[in-house]
DNA sequence: TCTTGTGAAATGCTTCACAGCA
DNA sequence: TGCTGTGAAGCATTTCACAAGA
């Protein structure tokens, strides 16, 4: 499925499976926990325990970007964090926008702002006049009409779409026109975007419905539940 | 990765890829849209247009459960909806619980209740005394102490975990002890559960961080953004 | 001796290509 | 003729097994 050439950090020139990219933040979190406990050198076996991924897989994922471990010893936790943050582009702050200040959009704003230091939500957009001008945890809600200007002037490249399904495609078209490159989409629709824009869908209804399958088939040989 | 034997609806006795299970709700949604437009017979090509999946893939997914199309014609939309709903266990109502009545839990409660007829949230749990006894869109918030009793007595098998990371493992242990079989987990931790319990993680920080990769690598040959 | 890094094998999933049937 | 259903082929990803090296 998804691939991407590594040119970013110049280590190699191979294509990276998208599944690997999706695991990198998991490693980052495990490393941060380990470092808080004073760990400085970490093995792939230790990371495996923290993440649930196999040690071989972890080594293979990391090796895509170069050899930054020491044989017989392990990885420097600090170096590894630096490298992964660099690979993901988290070494410089990223501005994001949320479109839709309903229940979900508001919850996401508060949630994100509390958690993420690297990715900051700096603007929220909504078309409800009653909400425009409000501040959600210090971030201002702008009108839909201001969206393109604000996105462009702040060079926001990452957007979270939490609008009703009927509005989503129009919103995404505007976002893309204003320069957004990656979208986290909560609207239950199949958005169409240019090839060079990346959309990650999170569809809560679909997730719940597929879980129903596993509820019903209780007697079966299902996999234990890690990282579905 | 994940497999599951079909015994549910008795059509066959093959193992179903978990990716197929995750696509079934997408087909359901497309079918519902098509039926609203008066479509009664639908081809895999038409479903492909609505879902973004290839027609071969759709045919293969459906064929896992038996042959319910007609060669040269297509699938009966009504029959297909019935069959998929049955396969997923959505032919009878499913009671779900939300644990955690913070911003996210509350947003999920309102979101779910608005959207999903088959899967109904019938209880919310929280340990904040100020919230206990409240009603969120008509669903009562119970204390953490009542959780196991309520889950057991209502035979709730599906739970949504939206508690802080420090509480998540304890909550899940309790849920599993009370009979929950499938969990949608929003807490940023690697939960451990018995093999016969299914956990689907949705981790907003991780999603955002992996999106950062695609924002940075803007000049590259990324895949177009469907169904990442 | 220990753990990384990595070809090779195995597995899982998708796409191809076409037989089968209305 | 047209569209489903399905083996076979082709990819993508994971796991195995072990050489390399501190």
Tab-separated table of C-alpha atoms (C1' of nucleotides) in Angstrom:
chain	number	residue	atom	x	y	z
A	1	UNK	CA	0.000	0.000	0.000
A	2	UNK	CA	1.495	3.367	0.964
A	3	UNK	CA	5.116	4.138	0.319
A	4	UNK	CA	7.343	7.103	0.671
A	5	UNK	CA	10.883	7.816	-0.277
A	6	UNK	CA	13.248	8.900	2.460
A	7	UNK	CA	14.938	12.069	1.415
A	8	UNK	CA	14.053	13.973	4.463
A	9	UNK	CA	16.957	13.100	6.674
A	10	UNK	CA	19.141	11.844	3.905
A	11	UNK	CA	20.092	8.558	5.529
A	12	UNK	CA	19.001	6.289	2.726
A	13	UNK	CA	16.993	6.247	-0.358
A	14	UNK	CA	14.544	3.422	0.143
A	15	UNK	CA	10.791	3.424	0.197
A	16	UNK	CA	9.189	3.218	3.600
A	17	UNK	CA	6.044	1.123	4.178
A	18	UNK	CA	3.248	3.284	5.545
A	19	UNK	CA	2.765	0.739	8.333
A	20	UNK	CA	6.284	1.544	9.484
A	21	UNK	CA	5.520	5.260	9.547
A	22	UNK	CA	2.481	4.553	11.671
A	23	UNK	CA	4.586	2.615	14.168
A	24	UNK	CA	7.226	5.308	14.612
A	25	UNK	CA	5.119	7.426	16.999
A	26	UNK	CA	4.522	4.301	19.092
A	27	UNK	CA	8.267	3.856	19.465
A	28	UNK	CA	8.559	7.507	20.374
A	29	UNK	CA	6.067	7.123	23.176
A	30	UNK	CA	7.715	3.956	24.511
A	31	UNK	CA	11.087	5.682	24.442
A	32	UNK	CA	9.736	8.657	26.318
A	33	UNK	CA	8.373	6.366	29.031
A	34	UNK	CA	11.656	4.465	29.229
A	35	UNK	CA	13.688	7.647	29.458
A	36	UNK	CA	11.504	8.909	32.274
A	37	UNK	CA	12.572	5.800	34.144
A	38	UNK	CA	16.199	6.688	33.578
A	39	UNK	CA	16.850	4.200	30.769
A	40	UNK	CA	19.609	5.399	28.440
A	41	UNK	CA	20.319	2.312	26.352
A	42	UNK	CA	17.380	0.316	25.096
A	43	UNK	CA	17.187	-2.981	23.207
A	44	UNK	CA	14.633	-3.931	20.589
A	45	UNK	CA	13.425	-6.597	23.041
A	46	UNK	CA	12.674	-3.925	25.630
A	47	UNK	CA	10.853	-1.799	23.060
A	48	UNK	CA	8.934	-4.900	22.082
A	49	UNK	CA	7.702	-5.308	25.634
A	50	UNK	CA	6.502	-1.704	25.703
A	51	UNK	CA	4.876	-1.596	22.289
A	52	UNK	CA	3.634	-5.115	21.624
A	53	UNK	CA	5.465	-5.239	18.272
A	54	UNK	CA	8.054	-7.956	17.704
A	55	UNK	CA	11.690	-7.065	18.208
A	56	UNK	CA	12.527	-8.068	14.620
A	57	UNK	CA	9.888	-5.745	13.332
A	58	UNK	CA	11.198	-2.900	15.411
A	59	UNK	CA	14.753	-3.500	14.197
A	60	UNK	CA	13.577	-3.683	10.606
A	61	UNK	CA	11.540	-0.488	10.950
A	62	UNK	CA	14.472	1.404	12.405
A	63	UNK	CA	16.901	-0.018	9.885
A	64	UNK	CA	14.932	1.576	7.032
A	65	UNK	CA	16.365	4.878	8.177
A	66	UNK	CA	19.905	3.722	8.813
A	67	UNK	CA	21.819	1.789	11.433
A	68	UNK	CA	21.627	3.706	14.665
A	69	UNK	CA	22.044	0.877	17.109
A	70	UNK	CA	25.170	-0.731	18.507
A	71	UNK	CA	25.492	-4.507	18.063
A	72	UNK	CA	25.623	-6.400	21.288
A	73	UNK	CA	24.416	-3.334	23.175
A	74	UNK	CA	21.239	-1.708	21.891
A	75	UNK	CA	20.066	1.752	20.935
A	76	UNK	CA	20.778	5.053	22.645
A	77	UNK	CA	17.336	6.132	23.782
A	78	UNK	CA	18.183	9.783	23.329
A	79	UNK	CA	19.599	9.359	19.836
A	80	UNK	CA	16.666	7.204	18.798
A	81	UNK	CA	14.174	9.813	19.953
A	82	UNK	CA	16.071	12.483	18.039
A	83	UNK	CA	16.185	10.408	14.878
A	84	UNK	CA	12.531	9.408	14.933
A	85	UNK	CA	11.405	12.949	15.682
A	86	UNK	CA	13.490	14.123	12.779
A	87	UNK	CA	12.117	11.445	10.442
A	88	UNK	CA	8.558	12.377	11.359
A	89	UNK	CA	9.265	16.074	10.993
A	90	UNK	CA	8.539	16.685	14.664
A	91	UNK	CA	11.882	18.396	15.202
A	92	UNK	CA	10.183	21.666	14.385
A	93	UNK	CA	6.763	22.706	15.669
A	94	UNK	CA	3.797	21.962	13.411
A	95	UNK	CA	0.717	24.158	13.308
A	96	UNK	CA	-2.603	22.428	12.816
A	97	UNK	CA	-6.199	23.554	12.399
A	98	UNK	CA	-9.476	21.987	13.451
A	99	UNK	CA	-12.496	22.509	11.231
A	100	UNK	CA	-15.794	22.096	13.049
A	101	UNK	CA	-16.334	23.263	16.624
A	102	UNK	CA	-19.090	20.813	17.520
A	103	UNK	CA	-18.813	18.327	20.354
A	104	UNK	CA	-16.135	16.307	18.633
A	105	UNK	CA	-14.110	19.238	17.326
A	106	UNK	CA	-14.163	20.883	20.738
A	107	UNK	CA	-13.144	17.692	22.496
A	108	UNK	CA	-10.313	17.211	20.016
A	109	UNK	CA	-9.144	20.775	20.566
A	110	UNK	CA	-8.954	20.316	24.312
A	111	UNK	CA	-7.491	16.848	24.045
A	112	UNK	CA	-4.816	17.787	21.591
A	113	UNK	CA	-3.799	20.956	23.307
A	114	UNK	CA	-3.370	19.095	26.555
A	115	UNK	CA	-1.241	16.309	25.078
A	116	UNK	CA	0.843	17.308	22.157
A	117	UNK	CA	3.717	19.687	22.369
A	118	UNK	CA	4.968	19.202	18.837
A	119	UNK	CA	1.699	19.600	17.004
A	120	UNK	CA	-0.252	22.652	18.128
A	121	UNK	CA	-3.760	23.521	17.115
A	122	UNK	CA	-3.584	27.228	16.336
A	123	UNK	CA	-6.966	27.830	14.724
A	124	UNK	CA	-10.474	26.418	14.831
A	125	UNK	CA	-13.107	27.079	12.174
A	126	UNK	CA	-16.873	26.874	12.281
A	127	UNK	CA	-19.800	28.319	10.372
A	128	UNK	CA	-22.051	28.844	13.403
A	129	UNK	CA	-22.130	32.606	14.132
A	130	UNK	CA	-22.725	31.843	17.804
A	131	UNK	CA	-19.332	30.169	18.034
A	132	UNK	CA	-17.213	32.536	15.996
A	133	UNK	CA	-14.921	34.632	18.127
A	134	UNK	CA	-15.056	32.197	21.030
A	135	UNK	CA	-11.888	30.802	22.458
A	136	UNK	CA	-11.481	27.095	23.179
A	137	UNK	CA	-8.599	26.573	25.568
A	138	UNK	CA	-7.054	29.760	24.256
A	139	UNK	CA	-7.501	28.986	20.574
A	140	UNK	CA	-9.801	31.258	18.649
A	141	UNK	CA	-12.756	30.061	16.595
A	142	UNK	CA	-12.783	31.734	13.174
A	143	UNK	CA	-15.573	31.867	10.628
A	144	UNK	CA	-15.628	29.498	7.685
A	145	UNK	CA	-15.114	32.500	5.433
A	146	UNK	CA	-11.779	33.286	7.066
A	147	UNK	CA	-10.526	29.723	6.723
A	148	UNK	CA	-8.502	29.931	3.539
A	149	UNK	CA	-6.849	33.213	4.507
A	150	UNK	CA	-5.864	32.027	7.979
A	151	UNK	CA	-4.580	28.666	6.719
A	152	UNK	CA	-2.545	30.357	4.040
A	153	UNK	CA	-1.114	33.135	6.138
A	154	UNK	CA	-0.084	30.789	8.936
A	155	UNK	CA	1.097	28.160	6.471
A	156	UNK	CA	-0.930	25.465	8.178
A	157	UNK	CA	-0.314	22.141	6.431
A	158	UNK	CA	-2.213	19.782	8.732
A	159	UNK	CA	-5.952	19.890	9.362
A	160	UNK	CA	-8.445	17.918	11.409
A	161	UNK	CA	-11.879	17.717	9.841
A	162	UNK	CA	-14.747	17.288	12.293
A	163	UNK	CA	-17.699	18.615	10.311
A	164	UNK	CA	-20.934	16.867	9.299
A	165	UNK	CA	-20.615	14.551	6.336
A	166	UNK	CA	-22.444	16.886	3.998
A	167	UNK	CA	-19.857	19.620	4.461
A	168	UNK	CA	-16.696	17.521	4.495
A	169	UNK	CA	-15.822	17.368	0.799
A	170	UNK	CA	-16.315	21.112	0.346
A	171	UNK	CA	-14.194	21.827	3.425
A	172	UNK	CA	-11.400	19.556	2.227
A	173	UNK	CA	-11.404	21.137	-1.213
A	174	UNK	CA	-10.900	24.518	0.439
A	175	UNK	CA	-8.206	23.205	2.756
A	176	UNK	CA	-6.271	21.669	-0.111
A	177	UNK	CA	-6.596	24.863	-2.142
A	178	UNK	CA	-5.143	26.761	0.812
A	179	UNK	CA	-2.127	24.460	1.011
A	180	UNK	CA	-3.038	21.722	3.504
A	181	UNK	CA	-1.053	18.505	2.851
A	182	UNK	CA	-2.422	16.049	5.389
A	183	UNK	CA	-5.902	15.627	6.837
A	184	UNK	CA	-7.260	13.684	9.768
A	185	UNK	CA	-10.867	13.119	8.749
A	186	UNK	CA	-13.633	12.266	11.211
A	187	UNK	CA	-16.483	12.781	8.744
A	188	UNK	CA	-18.036	9.511	7.558
A	189	UNK	CA	-17.380	10.066	3.867
A	190	UNK	CA	-14.909	8.917	1.280
A	191	UNK	CA	-13.116	12.194	0.518
A	192	UNK	CA	-11.439	12.727	-2.799
A	193	UNK	CA	-8.174	14.637	-2.783
A	194	UNK	CA	-5.177	15.072	-5.079
A	195	UNK	CA	-2.559	12.316	-4.998
A	196	UNK	CA	-0.082	14.386	-3.033
A	197	UNK	CA	-2.456	15.042	-0.148
A	198	UNK	CA	-2.680	12.405	2.550
A	199	UNK	CA	-5.992	11.646	4.258
A	200	UNK	CA	-6.260	9.489	7.348
A	201	UNK	CA	-9.842	8.542	8.125
A	202	UNK	CA	-11.131	7.876	11.606
A	203	UNK	CA	-14.710	6.759	11.433
A	204	UNK	CA	-16.193	5.977	14.805
A	205	UNK	CA	-19.339	4.329	13.454
A	206	UNK	CA	-17.325	1.991	11.264
A	207	UNK	CA	-15.011	1.097	14.136
A	208	UNK	CA	-17.943	0.264	16.360
A	209	UNK	CA	-19.671	-1.768	13.675
A	210	UNK	CA	-16.631	-3.873	12.991
A	211	UNK	CA	-16.204	-4.422	16.730
A	212	UNK	CA	-19.711	-5.866	16.729
A	213	UNK	CA	-18.338	-8.771	14.693
A	214	UNK	CA	-15.928	-9.676	17.462
A	215	UNK	CA	-18.588	-9.338	20.139
A	216	UNK	CA	-20.832	-11.830	18.410
A	217	UNK	CA	-18.160	-14.382	17.543
A	218	UNK	CA	-17.210	-14.810	21.163
A	219	UNK	CA	-16.424	-18.524	20.983
A	220	UNK	CA	-14.004	-18.154	18.085
A	221	UNK	CA	-10.248	-18.122	17.849
A	222	UNK	CA	-9.815	-14.371	17.623
A	223	UNK	CA	-6.477	-12.767	17.977
A	224	UNK	CA	-5.654	-11.138	21.257
A	225	UNK	CA	-6.423	-7.549	21.005
A	226	UNK	CA	-3.220	-5.634	20.350
A	227	UNK	CA	-3.004	-2.963	17.690
A	228	UNK	CA	-6.009	-3.985	15.639
B	1	UNK	CA	-2.756	-10.633	11.323
B	2	UNK	CA	-6.309	-11.144	12.536
B	3	UNK	CA	-8.506	-14.034	11.524
B	4	UNK	CA	-11.830	-15.394	12.518
B	5	UNK	CA	-13.737	-18.458	11.608
B	6	UNK	CA	-17.186	-17.975	10.172
B	7	UNK	CA	-19.642	-20.045	12.095
B	8	UNK	CA	-21.930	-17.203	12.818
B	9	UNK	CA	-24.170	-17.405	9.837
B	10	UNK	CA	-23.196	-20.896	8.829
B	11	UNK	CA	-22.436	-20.111	5.226
B	12	UNK	CA	-18.907	-21.422	5.121
B	13	UNK	CA	-16.094	-22.412	7.303
B	14	UNK	CA	-13.194	-20.252	6.209
B	15	UNK	CA	-11.119	-17.768	8.089
B	16	UNK	CA	-11.896	-14.142	7.437
B	17	UNK	CA	-9.109	-11.558	7.204
B	18	UNK	CA	-9.608	-8.811	9.744
B	19	UNK	CA	-9.200	-6.258	6.950
B	20	UNK	CA	-12.294	-7.718	5.341
B	21	UNK	CA	-14.264	-7.355	8.563
B	22	UNK	CA	-13.228	-3.726	8.733
B	23	UNK	CA	-14.482	-3.124	5.203
B	24	UNK	CA	-17.927	-4.649	5.737
B	25	UNK	CA	-19.337	-1.562	7.513
B	26	UNK	CA	-18.101	0.553	4.619
B	27	UNK	CA	-20.120	-1.579	2.222
B	28	UNK	CA	-23.094	-1.247	4.522
B	29	UNK	CA	-22.893	2.516	4.401
B	30	UNK	CA	-22.514	2.605	0.614
B	31	UNK	CA	-25.488	0.266	0.250
B	32	UNK	CA	-27.597	2.440	2.489
B	33	UNK	CA	-26.792	5.491	0.360
B	34	UNK	CA	-27.534	3.588	-2.837
B	35	UNK	CA	-30.831	2.280	-1.505
B	36	UNK	CA	-31.883	5.782	-0.522
B	37	UNK	CA	-31.501	6.623	-4.182
B	38	UNK	CA	-33.804	3.797	-5.119
B	39	UNK	CA	-31.117	1.368	-6.268
B	40	UNK	CA	-32.205	-2.252	-5.850
B	41	UNK	CA	-29.545	-4.136	-7.776
B	42	UNK	CA	-25.951	-3.094	-7.320
B	43	UNK	CA	-22.742	-4.238	-9.023
B	44	UNK	CA	-19.330	-4.522	-7.441
B	45	UNK	CA	-18.236	-1.759	-9.832
B	46	UNK	CA	-20.868	0.583	-8.399
B	47	UNK	CA	-19.846	-0.274	-4.845
B	48	UNK	CA	-16.268	0.363	-5.877
B	49	UNK	CA	-17.191	3.889	-6.938
B	50	UNK	CA	-18.846	4.554	-3.585
B	51	UNK	CA	-16.208	3.026	-1.351
B	52	UNK	CA	-12.921	3.488	-3.149
B	53	UNK	CA	-12.108	-0.224	-2.899
B	54	UNK	CA	-11.517	-2.222	-6.074
B	55	UNK	CA	-14.416	-4.253	-7.421
B	56	UNK	CA	-12.377	-7.483	-7.227
B	57	UNK	CA	-11.685	-6.832	-3.600
B	58	UNK	CA	-15.337	-6.234	-2.878
B	59	UNK	CA	-16.329	-9.444	-4.671
B	60	UNK	CA	-13.666	-11.387	-2.816
B	61	UNK	CA	-14.717	-9.955	0.543
B	62	UNK	CA	-18.348	-10.839	-0.051
B	63	UNK	CA	-17.489	-14.289	-1.399
B	64	UNK	CA	-15.899	-15.227	1.930
B	65	UNK	CA	-19.422	-15.463	3.282
B	66	UNK	CA	-21.002	-17.243	0.351
B	67	UNK	CA	-22.242	-16.414	-3.125
B	68	UNK	CA	-25.042	-13.936	-2.801
B	69	UNK	CA	-24.766	-12.202	-6.125
B	70	UNK	CA	-26.200	-13.137	-9.493
B	71	UNK	CA	-23.745	-13.534	-12.365
B	72	UNK	CA	-24.329	-11.131	-15.170
B	73	UNK	CA	-26.567	-9.024	-12.950
B	74	UNK	CA	-25.161	-7.947	-9.594
B	75	UNK	CA	-26.189	-8.065	-5.949
B	76	UNK	CA	-29.582	-7.396	-4.461
B	77	UNK	CA	-28.949	-4.333	-2.312
B	78	UNK	CA	-31.526	-5.383	0.237
B	79	UNK	CA	-30.229	-8.938	0.542
B	80	UNK	CA	-26.656	-7.706	0.772
B	81	UNK	CA	-27.511	-5.330	3.604
B	82	UNK	CA	-29.289	-8.129	5.427
B	83	UNK	CA	-26.380	-10.520	5.005
B	84	UNK	CA	-23.704	-8.053	6.064
B	85	UNK	CA	-25.721	-6.935	9.059
B	86	UNK	CA	-26.126	-10.548	10.033
B	87	UNK	CA	-22.412	-11.294	9.578
B	88	UNK	CA	-21.487	-8.338	11.752
B	89	UNK	CA	-24.060	-9.263	14.362
B	90	UNK	CA	-25.962	-6.026	13.776
B	91	UNK	CA	-29.217	-7.877	13.162
B	92	UNK	CA	-29.950	-7.568	16.851
B	93	UNK	CA	-29.371	-4.419	18.909
B	94	UNK	CA	-26.043	-4.176	20.722
B	95	UNK	CA	-25.670	-2.391	24.029
B	96	UNK	CA	-22.425	-0.517	24.609
B	97	UNK	CA	-20.923	1.433	27.477
B	98	UNK	CA	-18.634	4.427	27.568
B	99	UNK	CA	-16.108	4.660	30.385
B	100	UNK	CA	-14.939	8.190	31.060
B	101	UNK	CA	-17.254	11.203	30.866
B	102	UNK	CA	-14.591	13.785	30.075
B	103	UNK	CA	-14.626	15.888	26.939
B	104	UNK	CA	-13.923	12.956	24.665
B	105	UNK	CA	-16.285	10.503	26.367
B	106	UNK	CA	-19.079	13.047	26.348
B	107	UNK	CA	-18.505	13.913	22.689
B	108	UNK	CA	-18.512	10.208	21.821
B	109	UNK	CA	-21.742	9.680	23.719
B	110	UNK	CA	-23.513	12.432	21.816
B	111	UNK	CA	-21.962	11.443	18.506
B	112	UNK	CA	-22.805	7.794	18.804
B	113	UNK	CA	-26.302	8.308	20.012
B	114	UNK	CA	-27.038	10.587	17.119
B	115	UNK	CA	-25.674	8.216	14.473
B	116	UNK	CA	-25.963	4.590	15.298
B	117	UNK	CA	-29.230	2.749	15.573
B	118	UNK	CA	-27.755	-0.710	15.920
B	119	UNK	CA	-25.218	0.032	18.611
B	120	UNK	CA	-26.668	1.985	21.520
B	121	UNK	CA	-24.722	3.437	24.375
B	122	UNK	CA	-26.807	2.543	27.417
B	123	UNK	CA	-24.451	3.463	30.245
B	124	UNK	CA	-21.643	5.899	30.940
B	125	UNK	CA	-19.207	5.525	33.839
B	126	UNK	CA	-17.008	8.056	35.590
B	127	UNK	CA	-15.301	8.410	38.943
B	128	UNK	CA	-15.952	12.137	39.343
B	129	UNK	CA	-18.712	12.552	41.976
B	130	UNK	CA	-19.803	15.767	40.278
B	131	UNK	CA	-20.739	13.840	37.146
B	132	UNK	CA	-22.406	10.791	38.656
B	133	UNK	CA	-26.147	10.824	38.218
B	134	UNK	CA	-26.010	13.262	35.329
B	135	UNK	CA	-27.637	12.370	32.061
B	136	UNK	CA	-25.847	12.851	28.730
B	137	UNK	CA	-28.386	12.845	25.935
B	138	UNK	CA	-30.629	10.677	28.079
B	139	UNK	CA	-27.942	8.207	29.140
B	140	UNK	CA	-27.115	8.106	32.813
B	141	UNK	CA	-23.625	8.513	34.225
B	142	UNK	CA	-22.900	5.825	36.828
B	143	UNK	CA	-20.100	5.683	39.361
B	144	UNK	CA	-17.008	3.602	38.712
B	145	UNK	CA	-18.061	1.385	41.603
B	146	UNK	CA	-21.280	0.438	39.844
B	147	UNK	CA	-19.514	-0.443	36.620
B	148	UNK	CA	-19.122	-4.181	36.965
B	149	UNK	CA	-22.675	-4.672	38.237
B	150	UNK	CA	-24.273	-2.619	35.487
B	151	UNK	CA	-22.169	-4.215	32.735
B	152	UNK	CA	-22.995	-7.669	34.010
B	153	UNK	CA	-26.689	-7.143	34.587
B	154	UNK	CA	-27.210	-5.543	31.175
B	155	UNK	CA	-24.907	-8.058	29.523
B	156	UNK	CA	-22.913	-5.304	27.850
B	157	UNK	CA	-20.219	-6.842	25.653
B	158	UNK	CA	-18.832	-3.743	23.951
B	159	UNK	CA	-17.129	-0.851	25.720
B	160	UNK	CA	-15.533	2.416	24.714
B	161	UNK	CA	-12.645	3.462	26.946
B	162	UNK	CA	-12.048	7.203	27.140
B	163	UNK	CA	-10.218	7.531	30.455
B	164	UNK	CA	-6.747	8.943	31.189
B	165	UNK	CA	-3.886	6.568	30.388
B	166	UNK	CA	-3.146	5.866	34.041
B	167	UNK	CA	-6.613	4.415	34.592
B	168	UNK	CA	-7.044	2.508	31.350
B	169	UNK	CA	-5.506	-0.870	32.216
B	170	UNK	CA	-7.421	-1.093	35.489
B	171	UNK	CA	-10.668	-0.150	33.760
B	172	UNK	CA	-10.145	-2.744	31.033
B	173	UNK	CA	-9.375	-5.449	33.574
B	174	UNK	CA	-12.677	-4.697	35.255
B	175	UNK	CA	-14.565	-4.606	31.975
B	176	UNK	CA	-13.161	-7.955	30.907
B	177	UNK	CA	-13.985	-9.454	34.293
B	178	UNK	CA	-17.555	-8.243	33.856
B	179	UNK	CA	-17.884	-9.906	30.464
B	180	UNK	CA	-16.900	-7.293	27.880
B	181	UNK	CA	-15.607	-8.902	24.644
B	182	UNK	CA	-14.586	-5.956	22.510
B	183	UNK	CA	-13.102	-2.594	23.422
B	184	UNK	CA	-12.616	0.623	21.505
B	185	UNK	CA	-9.696	2.208	23.330
B	186	UNK	CA	-8.873	5.906	23.162
B	187	UNK	CA	-6.324	5.847	25.973
B	188	UNK	CA	-2.734	6.115	24.738
B	189	UNK	CA	-1.543	2.844	26.243
B	190	UNK	CA	-0.863	-0.682	25.096
B	191	UNK	CA	-3.580	-2.576	26.975
B	192	UNK	CA	-3.132	-6.216	27.788
B	193	UNK	CA	-6.187	-8.409	27.553
B	194	UNK	CA	-6.957	-12.125	27.226
B	195	UNK	CA	-6.699	-13.617	23.744
B	196	UNK	CA	-10.433	-13.809	23.275
B	197	UNK	CA	-11.025	-10.104	23.892
B	198	UNK	CA	-10.620	-7.769	20.964
B	199	UNK	CA	-9.146	-4.296	21.416
B	200	UNK	CA	-9.222	-1.650	18.722
B	201	UNK	CA	-7.016	1.310	19.535
B	202	UNK	CA	-7.677	4.820	18.346
B	203	UNK	CA	-4.869	7.041	19.429
B	204	UNK	CA	-5.260	10.614	18.294
B	205	UNK	CA	-1.731	11.686	19.187
B	206	UNK	CA	-0.233	8.821	17.207
B	207	UNK	CA	-2.435	9.577	14.215
B	208	UNK	CA	-1.379	13.209	14.259
B	209	UNK	CA	2.281	12.360	14.642
B	210	UNK	CA	2.293	9.990	11.710
B	211	UNK	CA	0.487	12.617	9.637
B	212	UNK	CA	3.388	14.928	10.367
B	213	UNK	CA	5.551	12.645	8.243
B	214	UNK	CA	3.360	13.254	5.225
B	215	UNK	CA	3.248	16.985	5.829
B	216	UNK	CA	7.021	17.222	5.801
B	217	UNK	CA	7.616	14.961	2.818
B	218	UNK	CA	5.429	17.114	0.622
B	219	UNK	CA	7.484	16.723	-2.547
B	220	UNK	CA	7.378	12.935	-2.504
B	221	UNK	CA	5.346	10.330	-4.312
B	222	UNK	CA	2.812	9.682	-1.583
B	223	UNK	CA	-0.275	7.697	-2.231
B	224	UNK	CA	-3.523	9.525	-2.696
B	225	UNK	CA	-5.259	9.708	0.541
B	226	UNK	CA	-7.984	7.056	0.571
B	227	UNK	CA	-8.456	4.681	3.473
B	228	UNK	CA	-5.017	5.123	4.986
C	1	DT	C1'	28.200	-13.298	24.747
C	2	DC	C1'	24.839	-10.304	23.436
C	3	DT	C1'	22.067	-7.631	20.287
C	4	DT	C1'	21.833	-5.373	15.869
C	5	DG	C1'	21.077	-5.568	10.902
C	6	DT	C1'	19.471	-8.214	7.077
C	7	DG	C1'	18.803	-11.703	3.303
C	8	DA	C1'	15.492	-15.483	2.788
C	9	DA	C1'	11.207	-17.745	3.816
C	10	DA	C1'	6.639	-17.466	5.176
C	11	DT	C1'	2.435	-15.245	5.562
C	12	DG	C1'	-1.341	-12.230	4.455
C	13	DC	C1'	-3.613	-9.468	1.245
C	14	DT	C1'	-4.670	-7.564	-3.387
C	15	DT	C1'	-4.925	-7.808	-8.230
C	16	DC	C1'	-5.214	-10.421	-12.413
C	17	DA	C1'	-7.477	-13.105	-15.544
C	18	DC	C1'	-10.911	-15.866	-16.814
C	19	DA	C1'	-14.367	-19.718	-16.232
C	20	DG	C1'	-19.193	-20.020	-15.019
C	21	DC	C1'	-23.638	-18.669	-15.319
C	22	DA	C1'	-27.949	-15.640	-15.803
D	1	DT	C1'	-23.307	-9.999	-23.171
D	2	DG	C1'	-22.254	-8.726	-18.502
D	3	DC	C1'	-21.038	-9.482	-13.959
D	4	DT	C1'	-19.996	-12.763	-10.309
D	5	DG	C1'	-16.872	-16.024	-8.119
D	6	DT	C1'	-12.312	-17.777	-7.803
D	7	DG	C1'	-7.740	-20.049	-8.641
D	8	DA	C1'	-3.229	-18.155	-9.657
D	9	DA	C1'	0.013	-14.506	-9.666
D	10	DG	C1'	1.903	-10.638	-7.641
D	11	DC	C1'	2.877	-7.552	-3.776
D	12	DA	C1'	3.559	-6.036	0.861
D	13	DT	C1'	4.652	-7.133	5.354
D	14	DT	C1'	6.178	-10.100	8.992
D	15	DT	C1'	8.915	-13.671	10.833
D	16	DC	C1'	12.903	-16.593	10.672
D	17	DA	C1'	17.569	-17.432	11.084
D	18	DC	C1'	21.961	-16.079	11.286
D	19	DA	C1'	26.170	-13.355	10.056
D	20	DA	C1'	28.429	-9.179	11.805
D	21	DG	C1'	30.378	-6.771	15.267
D	22	DA	C1'	30.792	-4.387	19.918
